[in-house]
Short mmCIF file of C-alpha atoms and ligand atoms in Angstrom, two decimals:
data_model
loop_
_atom_site.label_atom_id
_atom_site.label_comp_id
_atom_site.label_asym_id
_atom_site.label_seq_id
_atom_site.Cartn_x
_atom_site.Cartn_y
_atom_site.Cartn_z
CA MET A 1 -53.16 -73.60 -28.35
CA ASN A 2 -53.85 -70.91 -30.89
CA GLU A 3 -52.34 -67.80 -29.87
CA ILE A 4 -51.04 -66.33 -26.02
CA PHE A 5 -50.30 -62.92 -24.64
CA LEU A 6 -46.79 -62.73 -23.54
CA LEU A 7 -47.10 -59.20 -21.33
CA LYS A 8 -43.55 -57.84 -20.63
CA ILE A 9 -42.53 -57.01 -17.24
CA GLY A 10 -40.95 -53.49 -16.64
CA GLU A 11 -39.32 -51.52 -14.26
CA ILE A 12 -39.55 -54.60 -11.46
CA ILE A 13 -37.18 -56.49 -13.13
CA LEU A 14 -35.23 -53.35 -11.89
CA LYS A 15 -36.03 -54.21 -7.92
CA GLY A 16 -33.39 -56.64 -7.19
CA GLY A 17 -33.98 -58.81 -3.89
CA ASN A 18 -37.72 -57.71 -4.19
CA ARG A 19 -38.20 -58.89 -7.91
CA LYS A 20 -39.94 -61.83 -6.73
CA SER A 21 -42.46 -60.36 -4.57
CA PHE A 22 -43.45 -57.76 -7.62
CA GLU A 23 -44.00 -60.69 -9.99
CA GLY A 24 -45.87 -62.72 -8.05
CA ARG A 25 -47.97 -59.64 -7.35
CA LEU A 26 -48.10 -58.82 -10.86
CA ARG A 27 -48.94 -62.74 -11.80
CA SER A 28 -52.04 -63.23 -9.20
CA ASN A 29 -53.62 -59.31 -10.85
CA VAL A 30 -53.31 -60.33 -13.86
CA ALA A 31 -55.39 -63.67 -13.43
CA ARG A 32 -57.87 -62.03 -11.21
CA ARG A 33 -58.43 -59.42 -14.07
CA MET A 34 -58.83 -62.15 -16.69
CA ARG A 35 -61.15 -64.31 -14.60
CA PRO A 36 -64.67 -62.58 -15.86
CA PHE A 37 -63.03 -63.29 -19.64
CA GLY A 38 -62.76 -67.43 -19.17
CA GLU A 39 -60.23 -69.72 -17.63
CA PHE A 40 -56.57 -69.07 -17.92
CA LYS A 41 -53.49 -70.58 -16.78
CA VAL A 42 -51.18 -67.02 -15.96
CA SER A 43 -47.74 -67.90 -15.61
CA VAL A 44 -44.46 -65.53 -14.43
CA LEU A 45 -40.98 -66.66 -16.36
CA GLN A 46 -38.20 -64.74 -17.62
CA SER A 47 -39.12 -61.16 -17.01
CA THR A 48 -42.08 -62.44 -18.80
CA VAL A 49 -46.37 -62.93 -17.75
CA TYR A 50 -47.73 -66.14 -20.10
CA VAL A 51 -51.72 -65.65 -20.63
CA GLU A 52 -52.96 -68.89 -21.66
CA PRO A 53 -56.13 -69.34 -22.70
CA GLU A 54 -57.70 -73.27 -21.14
CA ASN A 55 -60.15 -73.36 -23.83
CA GLU A 56 -61.85 -72.43 -26.73
CA LEU A 57 -65.14 -71.03 -24.70
CA CYS A 58 -62.45 -68.32 -23.62
CA ASP A 59 -63.15 -64.78 -24.26
CA LEU A 60 -59.97 -63.65 -26.14
CA GLU A 61 -60.94 -59.94 -26.88
CA GLY A 62 -62.07 -59.58 -23.34
CA ALA A 63 -59.39 -59.88 -22.41
CA TRP A 64 -56.85 -58.98 -24.37
CA ASP A 65 -58.41 -55.82 -23.39
CA ALA A 66 -57.83 -56.26 -19.90
CA CYS A 67 -54.30 -56.88 -19.77
CA HIS A 68 -54.07 -53.77 -21.52
CA THR A 69 -55.21 -51.25 -17.61
CA VAL A 70 -52.99 -54.33 -15.70
CA PHE A 71 -50.10 -51.60 -13.58
CA GLY A 72 -46.42 -53.65 -13.79
CA ALA A 73 -46.60 -54.62 -17.84
CA VAL A 74 -45.00 -52.24 -20.12
CA SER A 75 -46.13 -54.20 -23.60
CA LEU A 76 -48.60 -56.95 -24.64
CA CYS A 77 -48.36 -58.74 -27.59
CA ARG A 78 -50.71 -61.74 -28.65
CA CYS A 79 -48.36 -64.11 -30.15
CA ARG A 80 -48.71 -67.95 -31.39
CA PRO A 81 -46.99 -70.56 -29.56
CA CYS A 82 -44.94 -73.49 -31.98
CA GLU A 83 -42.86 -76.27 -32.04
CA LYS A 84 -38.55 -74.80 -31.58
CA ASP A 85 -37.75 -75.29 -34.98
CA LEU A 86 -37.44 -73.44 -38.05
CA ASP A 87 -40.61 -75.08 -40.57
CA SER A 88 -43.00 -74.96 -36.92
CA ILE A 89 -41.38 -70.67 -36.59
CA TYR A 90 -42.35 -70.33 -40.66
CA ALA A 91 -45.48 -72.24 -40.99
CA ALA A 92 -46.45 -69.84 -37.93
CA VAL A 93 -45.69 -66.69 -38.92
CA VAL A 94 -47.22 -67.62 -42.80
CA ASN A 95 -50.72 -68.38 -41.08
CA TYR A 96 -50.59 -66.24 -38.14
CA LEU A 97 -48.75 -62.86 -39.61
CA GLY A 98 -49.17 -63.70 -43.27
CA ASP A 99 -52.64 -61.11 -43.99
CA ASP A 100 -50.62 -58.13 -42.49
CA LEU A 101 -47.18 -59.40 -44.10
CA SER A 102 -48.93 -59.23 -47.31
CA MET A 103 -49.94 -55.78 -47.31
CA ALA A 104 -46.76 -54.32 -45.09
CA ARG A 105 -45.06 -51.70 -47.77
CA SER A 106 -41.26 -53.11 -46.00
CA PHE A 107 -40.54 -56.14 -43.47
CA LYS A 108 -37.98 -57.57 -41.62
CA VAL A 109 -37.39 -60.17 -38.96
CA GLU A 110 -36.59 -59.64 -35.28
CA SER A 111 -35.28 -62.91 -32.97
CA LYS A 112 -35.52 -63.07 -29.78
CA ARG A 113 -32.99 -66.66 -28.81
CA SER A 114 -33.69 -66.50 -24.80
CA ASP A 115 -33.04 -70.48 -25.34
CA LYS A 116 -29.68 -71.24 -25.81
CA ARG A 117 -29.82 -74.62 -26.56
CA PHE A 118 -31.72 -73.32 -29.51
CA PRO A 119 -28.89 -74.58 -32.65
CA TYR A 120 -29.14 -71.33 -34.15
CA ASN A 121 -28.51 -67.61 -32.61
CA SER A 122 -30.73 -64.34 -32.95
CA ILE A 123 -29.10 -63.51 -36.10
CA GLN A 124 -29.93 -66.98 -38.12
CA ILE A 125 -33.12 -67.32 -37.24
CA SER A 126 -33.75 -63.94 -39.14
CA GLN A 127 -31.64 -64.43 -41.77
CA GLN A 128 -34.02 -67.77 -41.68
CA ILE A 129 -37.06 -67.13 -41.58
CA GLY A 130 -36.81 -63.62 -43.16
CA GLY A 131 -35.41 -65.06 -46.05
CA ARG A 132 -38.00 -67.59 -46.40
CA LEU A 133 -40.64 -64.88 -46.59
CA ALA A 134 -39.39 -62.69 -49.09
CA GLU A 135 -39.11 -65.26 -51.23
CA GLN A 136 -43.11 -66.44 -50.37
CA TYR A 137 -44.04 -62.30 -50.86
CA PRO A 138 -41.65 -61.31 -53.33
CA GLU A 139 -43.43 -58.39 -54.00
CA VAL A 140 -43.17 -56.94 -49.81
CA PRO A 141 -39.18 -56.14 -50.06
CA VAL A 142 -37.34 -56.17 -46.69
CA ASP A 143 -36.34 -52.96 -45.22
CA VAL A 144 -33.95 -53.69 -42.33
CA HIS A 145 -33.22 -49.97 -41.28
CA ASN A 146 -36.53 -48.62 -41.56
CA PRO A 147 -39.61 -51.72 -41.61
CA ASP A 148 -43.37 -51.33 -42.31
CA TYR A 149 -43.91 -54.69 -40.92
CA THR A 150 -41.79 -55.80 -37.76
CA VAL A 151 -42.15 -60.06 -37.40
CA TYR A 152 -41.00 -61.44 -34.09
CA VAL A 153 -39.51 -64.15 -33.14
CA GLU A 154 -38.90 -65.53 -29.47
CA VAL A 155 -37.15 -69.11 -29.24
CA ARG A 156 -38.18 -69.41 -25.48
CA ASP A 157 -37.73 -72.23 -22.58
CA PHE A 158 -41.17 -74.06 -23.75
CA ALA A 159 -42.02 -73.30 -26.93
CA ALA A 160 -41.22 -70.46 -29.77
CA TYR A 161 -43.73 -67.52 -30.60
CA VAL A 162 -44.49 -65.21 -33.47
CA HIS A 163 -45.30 -62.27 -32.90
CA GLY A 164 -46.09 -58.74 -34.57
CA PRO A 165 -45.85 -55.21 -33.49
CA ALA A 166 -46.33 -55.06 -29.52
CA GLU A 167 -48.75 -52.45 -27.56
CA PRO A 168 -47.95 -50.27 -25.04
CA GLY A 169 -49.14 -52.14 -21.53
CA ALA A 170 -50.73 -49.97 -18.56
CA GLY A 171 -46.71 -49.62 -17.92
CA GLY A 172 -46.10 -48.59 -13.44
CA LEU A 173 -46.33 -51.30 -11.00
CA PRO A 174 -48.87 -53.95 -9.85
CA THR A 175 -50.71 -52.86 -7.88
CA GLY A 176 -51.22 -53.48 -3.77
CA SER A 177 -46.99 -53.44 -4.07
CA GLY A 178 -47.04 -49.67 -2.94
CA GLY A 179 -49.37 -50.45 -0.26
CA ARG A 180 -52.48 -48.62 0.60
CA GLY A 181 -53.83 -44.29 -0.18
CA ALA A 182 -56.89 -43.14 1.22
CA VAL A 183 -58.64 -40.94 -1.77
CA LEU A 184 -60.65 -38.30 -1.10
CA LEU A 185 -62.70 -39.12 -4.47
CA SER A 186 -65.26 -35.90 -5.38
CA GLY A 187 -67.81 -36.01 -8.62
CA GLY A 188 -64.83 -34.24 -10.38
CA ILE A 189 -62.15 -34.62 -12.94
CA ASP A 190 -59.21 -34.34 -10.89
CA SER A 191 -59.99 -36.62 -7.87
CA PRO A 192 -59.48 -39.83 -10.37
CA VAL A 193 -57.23 -38.91 -12.26
CA ALA A 194 -55.33 -38.97 -8.72
CA GLY A 195 -56.23 -42.03 -7.64
CA TYR A 196 -55.21 -43.19 -10.89
CA MET A 197 -51.94 -41.67 -10.56
CA LEU A 198 -50.93 -43.48 -7.85
CA ALA A 199 -53.15 -46.34 -8.90
CA LYS A 200 -49.90 -46.67 -11.15
CA ARG A 201 -46.51 -46.80 -8.65
CA GLY A 202 -48.38 -49.60 -6.97
CA VAL A 203 -51.06 -47.78 -4.53
CA GLU A 204 -54.21 -49.89 -3.58
CA LEU A 205 -56.86 -47.75 -3.11
CA GLU A 206 -59.38 -46.66 -0.16
CA CYS A 207 -61.95 -44.27 -1.63
CA ILE A 208 -63.99 -41.52 0.64
CA HIS A 209 -66.40 -39.60 -0.66
CA PHE A 210 -67.94 -37.18 1.56
CA PHE A 211 -71.93 -36.23 1.25
CA SER A 212 -74.19 -33.57 1.91
CA TYR A 213 -77.82 -34.90 1.15
CA PRO A 214 -80.18 -33.45 0.61
CA TYR A 215 -78.15 -30.20 -0.30
CA THR A 216 -76.64 -32.91 -2.32
CA SER A 217 -78.72 -35.02 -4.22
CA LEU A 218 -78.26 -39.21 -4.39
CA ARG A 219 -77.57 -38.71 -8.41
CA ALA A 220 -74.39 -37.28 -7.14
CA LYS A 221 -73.64 -40.11 -4.52
CA ASP A 222 -74.47 -42.53 -7.48
CA LYS A 223 -72.31 -40.14 -9.59
CA VAL A 224 -69.29 -41.05 -7.57
CA LEU A 225 -69.68 -44.79 -7.56
CA GLU A 226 -70.26 -45.05 -10.76
CA LEU A 227 -66.26 -43.01 -10.92
CA ALA A 228 -64.98 -45.47 -8.83
CA ARG A 229 -66.63 -48.44 -10.74
CA LEU A 230 -64.40 -47.34 -13.71
CA MET A 231 -61.57 -46.53 -11.59
CA THR A 232 -61.80 -50.38 -10.78
CA ARG A 233 -60.74 -51.08 -14.16
CA TYR A 234 -57.30 -49.94 -13.58
CA CYS A 235 -57.61 -49.93 -9.73
CA GLY A 236 -58.34 -52.82 -8.94
CA ARG A 237 -61.70 -53.56 -6.11
CA MET A 238 -61.94 -50.44 -3.91
CA THR A 239 -64.67 -49.83 -1.01
CA VAL A 240 -65.95 -46.33 -1.63
CA ASN A 241 -66.24 -44.75 2.38
CA ILE A 242 -69.46 -42.64 2.40
CA VAL A 243 -69.37 -39.84 5.17
CA GLY A 244 -72.56 -37.91 5.66
CA PHE A 245 -71.36 -34.37 6.22
CA THR A 246 -74.35 -32.45 6.27
CA GLU A 247 -73.94 -31.96 10.15
CA ILE A 248 -70.69 -30.71 9.42
CA GLN A 249 -71.20 -27.77 6.81
CA GLU A 250 -74.20 -26.57 8.23
CA ALA A 251 -72.89 -26.08 11.77
CA ILE A 252 -69.79 -24.21 9.83
CA ARG A 253 -72.44 -22.26 8.11
CA ASP A 254 -74.14 -21.43 11.28
CA ASN A 255 -71.64 -20.99 13.34
CA CYS A 256 -67.93 -18.67 10.67
CA PRO A 257 -67.80 -16.23 9.09
CA GLU A 258 -68.97 -17.22 5.20
CA GLU A 259 -64.71 -16.30 3.80
CA TYR A 260 -63.48 -19.55 5.83
CA PHE A 261 -66.59 -22.30 5.06
CA THR A 262 -64.03 -23.39 2.13
CA ILE A 263 -61.37 -23.88 4.59
CA LEU A 264 -62.94 -25.17 6.78
CA MET A 265 -64.53 -27.79 5.40
CA ARG A 266 -61.76 -29.13 4.14
CA ARG A 267 -59.42 -29.35 7.38
CA PHE A 268 -63.03 -31.46 7.77
CA MET A 269 -62.78 -33.59 5.32
CA MET A 270 -59.07 -33.63 5.77
CA ARG A 271 -59.47 -35.06 9.51
CA ILE A 272 -61.80 -37.65 9.04
CA ALA A 273 -60.06 -38.85 5.87
CA GLU A 274 -57.30 -39.58 8.12
CA ARG A 275 -59.16 -41.55 11.40
CA ILE A 276 -60.45 -43.87 7.93
CA ALA A 277 -56.98 -43.74 5.95
CA LYS A 278 -55.38 -44.80 9.16
CA ASP A 279 -58.33 -48.01 10.26
CA HIS A 280 -58.36 -50.08 7.32
CA GLY A 281 -53.95 -49.39 6.45
CA CYS A 282 -53.32 -46.74 4.59
CA GLY A 283 -50.09 -45.12 4.78
CA CYS A 284 -51.08 -41.67 2.63
CA LEU A 285 -54.11 -39.62 1.65
CA ILE A 286 -54.80 -38.61 -1.77
CA THR A 287 -56.14 -35.19 -3.23
CA GLY A 288 -56.86 -33.96 -7.00
CA GLU A 289 -55.17 -30.31 -5.19
CA ASN A 290 -53.84 -28.74 -8.32
CA LEU A 291 -51.95 -24.95 -7.41
CA GLY A 292 -53.71 -22.07 -8.60
CA GLN A 293 -57.22 -24.16 -9.00
CA VAL A 294 -59.56 -22.88 -6.74
CA ALA A 295 -59.05 -20.33 -4.39
CA SER A 296 -58.87 -23.66 -1.88
CA GLN A 297 -56.06 -24.70 -4.31
CA THR A 298 -53.35 -21.75 -3.19
CA MET A 299 -50.28 -22.90 -1.19
CA GLU A 300 -51.14 -20.65 1.75
CA ALA A 301 -54.44 -22.59 1.74
CA MET A 302 -53.02 -26.36 1.41
CA ALA A 303 -50.94 -25.32 3.75
CA VAL A 304 -53.17 -24.67 6.70
CA THR A 305 -56.00 -27.77 5.50
CA HIS A 306 -52.92 -30.33 5.49
CA ALA A 307 -51.95 -29.31 8.92
CA VAL A 308 -54.88 -30.81 10.18
CA VAL A 309 -53.45 -34.29 9.89
CA ASP A 310 -49.98 -36.20 9.84
CA LEU A 311 -49.92 -39.01 6.94
CA PRO A 312 -48.68 -37.53 3.81
CA VAL A 313 -50.71 -35.97 1.58
CA PHE A 314 -50.12 -37.06 -2.01
CA HIS A 315 -51.76 -34.67 -4.85
CA PRO A 316 -49.87 -35.68 -7.61
CA LEU A 317 -51.93 -33.19 -10.03
CA ILE A 318 -50.65 -30.08 -8.68
CA GLY A 319 -48.33 -29.04 -11.27
CA MET A 320 -50.27 -29.96 -13.68
CA ASP A 321 -52.43 -27.95 -16.78
CA LYS A 322 -55.85 -29.03 -16.90
CA GLU A 323 -55.72 -30.39 -20.68
CA GLU A 324 -53.03 -32.88 -19.10
CA ILE A 325 -55.76 -34.02 -16.79
CA VAL A 326 -58.68 -34.32 -19.09
CA THR A 327 -56.34 -36.54 -21.77
CA ILE A 328 -55.92 -38.61 -18.84
CA ALA A 329 -60.02 -38.51 -17.37
CA ARG A 330 -60.20 -39.35 -20.88
CA LYS A 331 -58.23 -42.02 -21.14
CA ILE A 332 -59.13 -44.19 -18.23
CA GLY A 333 -62.77 -43.44 -19.04
CA THR A 334 -64.03 -41.35 -16.75
CA MET A 335 -64.54 -37.99 -17.88
CA ASP A 336 -67.20 -38.71 -19.59
CA THR A 337 -69.35 -39.47 -15.83
CA SER A 338 -66.95 -36.88 -14.20
CA ILE A 339 -68.89 -33.67 -16.36
CA LEU A 340 -72.05 -35.29 -15.45
CA PRO A 341 -73.92 -31.90 -13.92
CA TYR A 342 -75.09 -32.88 -10.52
CA GLU A 343 -73.25 -30.78 -7.40
CA ASP A 344 -70.48 -31.50 -5.12
CA CYS A 345 -70.91 -30.97 -1.15
CA CYS A 346 -68.00 -27.79 -1.79
CA THR A 347 -70.18 -25.68 -4.85
CA VAL A 348 -72.98 -25.72 -2.30
CA PHE A 349 -71.73 -23.78 0.31
CA THR A 350 -69.18 -21.80 -1.60
CA PRO A 351 -68.15 -18.31 -0.29
CA LYS A 352 -68.43 -15.53 -2.29
CA HIS A 353 -65.22 -14.36 -1.12
CA PRO A 354 -62.84 -16.81 0.06
CA LYS A 355 -59.92 -16.63 2.10
CA THR A 356 -57.21 -16.91 -0.89
CA LYS A 357 -54.75 -17.13 2.19
CA PRO A 358 -55.60 -18.02 5.55
CA LYS A 359 -53.74 -17.51 8.08
CA LYS A 360 -53.71 -20.88 10.65
CA ALA A 361 -54.22 -18.96 13.53
CA ALA A 362 -57.64 -17.44 12.42
CA VAL A 363 -58.88 -20.51 10.87
CA GLU A 364 -57.95 -22.51 14.52
CA GLN A 365 -59.17 -19.36 16.44
CA VAL A 366 -62.45 -19.46 14.49
CA GLU A 367 -62.94 -23.36 14.13
CA SER A 368 -62.89 -23.12 17.87
CA ARG A 369 -66.56 -22.37 18.22
CA LEU A 370 -67.52 -25.68 17.06
CA ASP A 371 -67.06 -29.21 18.95
CA VAL A 372 -64.92 -30.44 16.03
CA GLU A 373 -64.19 -33.91 17.44
CA GLY A 374 -67.96 -34.13 18.66
CA LEU A 375 -69.06 -33.54 14.83
CA ILE A 376 -65.59 -35.75 13.65
CA GLU A 377 -66.91 -38.93 15.30
CA ARG A 378 -70.78 -37.92 14.24
CA ALA A 379 -69.71 -37.84 10.35
CA LEU A 380 -67.61 -40.91 10.93
CA ALA A 381 -70.74 -43.19 12.25
CA ASN A 382 -72.98 -41.94 9.76
CA THR A 383 -70.60 -43.51 6.78
CA GLU A 384 -72.02 -45.90 4.37
CA LEU A 385 -69.55 -48.71 2.85
CA VAL A 386 -69.84 -49.90 -0.48
CA LYS A 387 -68.17 -51.97 -2.36
CA VAL A 388 -66.86 -51.17 -6.32
CA ARG A 389 -65.85 -54.60 -8.48
CA TYR A 390 -65.25 -54.35 -12.10
CA HIS A 391 -66.20 -52.77 -14.47
CA GLY A 392 -66.95 -55.71 -17.62
P1 ATP B 401 -61.80 -32.27 -8.09
O1 ATP B 401 -61.31 -32.64 -9.70
O2 ATP B 401 -61.59 -33.61 -8.39
O3 ATP B 401 -64.03 -32.71 -8.10
P2 ATP B 401 -61.66 -30.14 -7.76
O4 ATP B 401 -61.28 -29.25 -8.48
O5 ATP B 401 -63.15 -29.47 -8.07
O6 ATP B 401 -61.62 -31.41 -7.79
P3 ATP B 401 -61.68 -29.13 -5.17
O7 ATP B 401 -63.11 -28.85 -4.61
O8 ATP B 401 -61.57 -28.30 -4.75
O9 ATP B 401 -61.41 -29.92 -6.98
O10 ATP B 401 -60.87 -29.89 -4.34
C1 ATP B 401 -60.11 -30.63 -4.41
C2 ATP B 401 -59.05 -31.97 -3.82
O11 ATP B 401 -60.86 -32.14 -2.45
C3 ATP B 401 -60.54 -33.01 -4.57
O12 ATP B 401 -59.70 -33.28 -6.09
C4 ATP B 401 -60.59 -34.46 -3.14
O13 ATP B 401 -59.47 -34.95 -3.37
C5 ATP B 401 -60.88 -33.62 -3.09
N1 ATP B 401 -62.64 -33.53 -2.78
C6 ATP B 401 -63.27 -32.58 -2.47
N2 ATP B 401 -64.90 -33.11 -2.64
C7 ATP B 401 -64.69 -33.99 -2.04
C8 ATP B 401 -66.18 -34.70 -2.02
N3 ATP B 401 -67.09 -33.81 -1.68
N4 ATP B 401 -65.62 -35.81 -1.10
C9 ATP B 401 -64.45 -36.56 -0.64
N5 ATP B 401 -62.99 -35.73 -1.76
C10 ATP B 401 -63.68 -34.38 -2.09
MG1 MG B 402 -64.74 -31.14 -7.08
#
């Protein structure tokens, strides 16, 4: 094979006894992610995932791109495999990296020998290959301290590999290794980022969206489905639970004081999300809440909102500035869709003067005017499930 990918495993190697299962999960996640790009052999050896195209029909560029979004790999190298002897290694370097090397201002060779039977140690390999390259490219000086370009040689069990500088991987832990969580996905900037951050820690996601047709349009629903689809690039396949929320919002509007609209609505969201989460084996709820961003995201409001559920509520954006959130939203590719101007159900019945420091007892008293259980059951019965898969 002319070219293969090596994905270096990150924190997983710290996981002691669980290491095998983490590696297995990462291997199958990578294999699944490669499927749209042709037939690849994916194996794990020595804390490294090997991704080898099986034939000429493989879309290497697409596959390489996809490797950047697989959680659990810290760095990625595109390499040329070769026989384990110095002549073959040297020829592979010249053929595969010669163009980059000839344009560099200086270079060095860095070697690693995990096959200890190989007759040269890593320093000797670097000296031998570096010496020959210095003769071949006399205009590119060797600089071992601060090289412009580094040639890497790895002598492993079955072959030697040469490559240029590695690229950063997605980091984190393999999807699925951290259990399942339900993310409350609105159409905004924050919640897709919150989902991404938990997915990065190995959590498999179930999405929940509250939809208030006709107060919010079908285009708003499509926008959320598109956001979920975009998230699958990192988070893997997901199901979006679209919960009909109209009756609940109307009941709140018709029976409760305006200043309580948002907090009551959010308590319903939490209760419904918890039931869906438990039905799908999820151990937490995930929201895009961010301290102080809006009236419903004060400490007091969040306490009253989260009080209605037992599951832990994770809100990984809590201490971030908007700019930091936007940077991640751009990186994961959800930003442009998030800022499309369709309304969210939160904005439809927004009170002019929401309570920023609601008291739990007062909220409960207002809420007692509503048939909470009946409203929840009807909303759950009025839930549509949409499966979303990898985005091309
Ligand atoms: P976002 O940018 O994610 O919409 P936001 O800053 O607009 O967040 P809120 O509207 O107060 O904040 O919502 C806080 C969190 O509640 C959201 O991040 C999301 O997790 C959840 N949420 C809000 N509206 C919905 C909805 N219609 N469906 C599902 N979850 C929602
Ligand atoms: Mg919102």
